[in-house]
Phi, psi and omega in degrees: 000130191272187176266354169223140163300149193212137213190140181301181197257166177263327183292002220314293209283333167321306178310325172279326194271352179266307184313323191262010176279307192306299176294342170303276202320332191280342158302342188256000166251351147299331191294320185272005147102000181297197166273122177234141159250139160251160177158202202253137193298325178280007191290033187079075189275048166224014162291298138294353187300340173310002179226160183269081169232176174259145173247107218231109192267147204277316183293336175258034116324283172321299184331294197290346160317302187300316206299306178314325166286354145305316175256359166200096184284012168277333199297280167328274201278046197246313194305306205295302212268030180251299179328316227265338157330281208292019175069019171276126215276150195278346162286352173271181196299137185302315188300309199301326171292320173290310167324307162329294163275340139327295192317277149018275161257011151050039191218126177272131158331298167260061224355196219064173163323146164292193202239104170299072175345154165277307165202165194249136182243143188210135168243139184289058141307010176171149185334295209253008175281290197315312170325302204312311180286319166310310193304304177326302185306307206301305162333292217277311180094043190220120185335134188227134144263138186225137203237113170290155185193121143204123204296187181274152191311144158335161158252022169283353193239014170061032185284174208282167188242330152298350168258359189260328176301317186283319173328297206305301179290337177289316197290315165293341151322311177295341194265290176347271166334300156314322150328303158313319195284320133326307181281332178276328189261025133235033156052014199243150160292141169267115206252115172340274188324321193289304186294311179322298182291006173262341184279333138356287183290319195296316182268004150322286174304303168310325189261358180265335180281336187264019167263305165338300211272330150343298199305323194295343170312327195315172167226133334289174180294132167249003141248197192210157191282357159316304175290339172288327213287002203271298179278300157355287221295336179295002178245005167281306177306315192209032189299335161276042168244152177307320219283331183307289213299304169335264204326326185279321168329280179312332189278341174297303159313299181329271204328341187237355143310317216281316188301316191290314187296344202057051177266135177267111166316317189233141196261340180220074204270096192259326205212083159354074196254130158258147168256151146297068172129160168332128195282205185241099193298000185274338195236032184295348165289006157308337189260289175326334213247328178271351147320325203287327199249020203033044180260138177204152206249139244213001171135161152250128176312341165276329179262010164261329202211025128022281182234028130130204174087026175234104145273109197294141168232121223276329181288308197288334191063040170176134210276143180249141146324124173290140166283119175282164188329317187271292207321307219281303232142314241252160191205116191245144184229355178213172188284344176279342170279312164338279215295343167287003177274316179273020174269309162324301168320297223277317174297320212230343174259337203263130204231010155302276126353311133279335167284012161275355156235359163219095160283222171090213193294320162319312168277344178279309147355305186290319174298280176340333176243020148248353179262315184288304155312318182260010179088359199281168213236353176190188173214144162246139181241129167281090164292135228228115163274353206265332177213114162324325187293300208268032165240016180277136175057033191275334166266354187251327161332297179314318175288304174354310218249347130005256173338298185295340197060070176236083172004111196224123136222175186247185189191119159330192148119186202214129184313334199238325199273117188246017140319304190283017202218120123348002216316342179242010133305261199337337184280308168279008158266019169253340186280337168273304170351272162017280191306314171272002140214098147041053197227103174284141168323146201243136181282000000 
């Protein structure tokens, strides 16, 4: 009998069935000849959205590439070895290699042929994506763009409100321009309404997960990050779509009945974990395996913020949910308004993202209010070979949290390439960890 009671999520399958929409439709707009954009899942997805098209974002491709590749390692190491043929070297971002190599090997995840974008759209958020998407554009034979992008400084560094002003006016200069660029390589009017309501929907959709993940403050947990990784990902895939704000909506009532009822993620829930960086998809029975100790792992700064909604409040000293446009006030009516709400969003909420070009004090900061909010009792860090961004300062983190005496280990390894991943080292540094605080298999 556990110490908490526990029960599936009701959103569960609603949640798959979205996911697995997004890739169908884009297969079903290749066959039919629609508007396909590729890019990286963080590029502005309410941006093209001014056309009725499908979006096939590369990093949770790769994700589900890995995940697939558990169970048929021609999917996975198939990708790698198409890649790593053409000389792309095992150090660059993994996802960006399965993409390379999907292509490549002219073979889609969810079958048929890969799907040959009408044009590839990229916002430059870390060393390799704009190359990536170049390459891609260069294979494929199909017009590519690229959206320079640099947020705003932590706000541990006091930036200048003129320097968030000129950030703020380059990127909608940029966004403007990608527009133009879109209506000339498709030859379509770009439609005002379509894009306002997606930028709508988008900080909707960002603000209803980082309202979820509030509720996750609870004792006990009423997900565990295993379960996020389910839910998170509909605002990666399709957060300027209506169906995300449905969905987060409804999944936000559930979560706070389960919160009111004491419903439990883990039925024997002891001991509070945040994780760092991105998981290993392959090996996600790893999150099962900290169950044994009644350990559960309770969010991440990646699987909370991700896709952006988090806004610091400078009285709390510590970031809430961002107010999307109708929350604020705001009433956006033209594509200049638009695009100056979602330069702002994008710049100043997505905090994910910043830390992929600045770690350091900012990010510890972050790490910091989220172990203290969320109750948590220790951190595990994924040293990640698989993506550079969110491995930037991942050992002066570590000391960080050190320093603070807040119970820390790492564990190697690679989110997508399971060449790089260890699974019965990593088992037996959680079996010591475990041991130095004082925590035994539960019988």
């Amino acid at each position: 009998m556990g110490k908490y009671k526990t029960e599936p999520i009701k959103c569960w399958d609603k949640a798959k069935e979205l996911r697995t929409s997004i890739y169908e439709r884009v297969a079903k707009a290749r066959d039919e000849g629609k508007i396909i954009v590729a890019g990286g899942t963080e590029s502005m997805l309410a941006l093209p959205a001014g056309y009725d098209m499908e979006f096939l974002g590369g990093e949770p491709y790769g994700a589900s590439c890995a995940f697939a590749g558990k169970h048929d390692p021609s999917v996975c190491l198939g990708f790698f070895e198409a890649a790593e043929a053409a000389r792309y070297p095992r150090d660059l971002c993994a996802y960006m290699r399965l993409a390379i190599g999907s292509l490549l090997a002219d073979r889609y995840l969810f079958g048929g042929n890969y799907p040959k974008p009408t044009f590839n759209l990229q916002t430059h958020i870390c060393d390799s994506h704009a190359k990536w998407y170049q390459i891609m554009s260069d294979i494929e034979g199909v017009p590519y763009h690229a959206v320079d992008f640099i947020p705003y400084a932590w706000e541990t560094e006091n930036e200048l409100e003129e320097s968030k002003r000129l950030k703020r006016e380059f990127l909608v200069g940029q966004m403007l321009d990608a527009i133009d660029w879109m209506e000339k390589v498709t030859g379509k009017e770009y439609d005002d309404e379509k894009f306002i309501n997606a930028v709508n929907w988008e900080c909707e959709a960002t603000n209803l997960w980082a309202e979820c993940c509030m509720v996750n403050r609870s004792i006990p947990a009423v997900m565990d990050e295993k379960m996020m990784f389910s839910f998170y990902i509909i605002a990666v895939l399709m957060r300027q779509r209506k169906e995300a704000v449905d969905f987060y909506t409804e999944l936000l009532d559930e979560l706070k009945d389960r919160q009111k009822r004491g419903i439990a993620a883990c039925a024997n829930e002891q001991f509070r974990l945040i994780h760092d960086s991105q998981p290993p998809w392959f090996a996600l029975d790893v999150f099962r395996y900290l169950e044994k100790f009644g350990a559960i792992s309770i969010g991440a700064h990646y699987s909370f913020s991700l896709s952006g909604g988090w806004a610091y409040d400078p009285e709390q000293d510590t970031w809430l949910p961002a107010k999307p446009p109708k929350e604020a006030g705001v009433e956006l009516r033209t594509r200049e308004e638009a695009c100056e709400w979602y330069a702002e969003w994008i710049l100043a909420y997505h905090t994910l993202l910043r830390s992929l070009r600045w770690s350091g004090r900012g990010k510890h900061k972050r790490l910091l209010d989220i172990v203290k909010n969320w109750n948590a009792d220790g951190v595990i860090i994924h040293l990640n070979r698989g993506c550079e961004g969110t491995a930037v300062g991942q050992m002066e983190l570590n000391r960080f949290l050190n320093d603070q005496k807040i119970p820390c280990m790492t564990y190697e390894g690679n989110l997508a390439d399971a060449r790089e991943f260890d699974l019965e080292r990593t088992l037996a540094k959680i079996d010591t960890f475990m041991e130095t605080l004082d925590l035994k298999k539960l019988s």
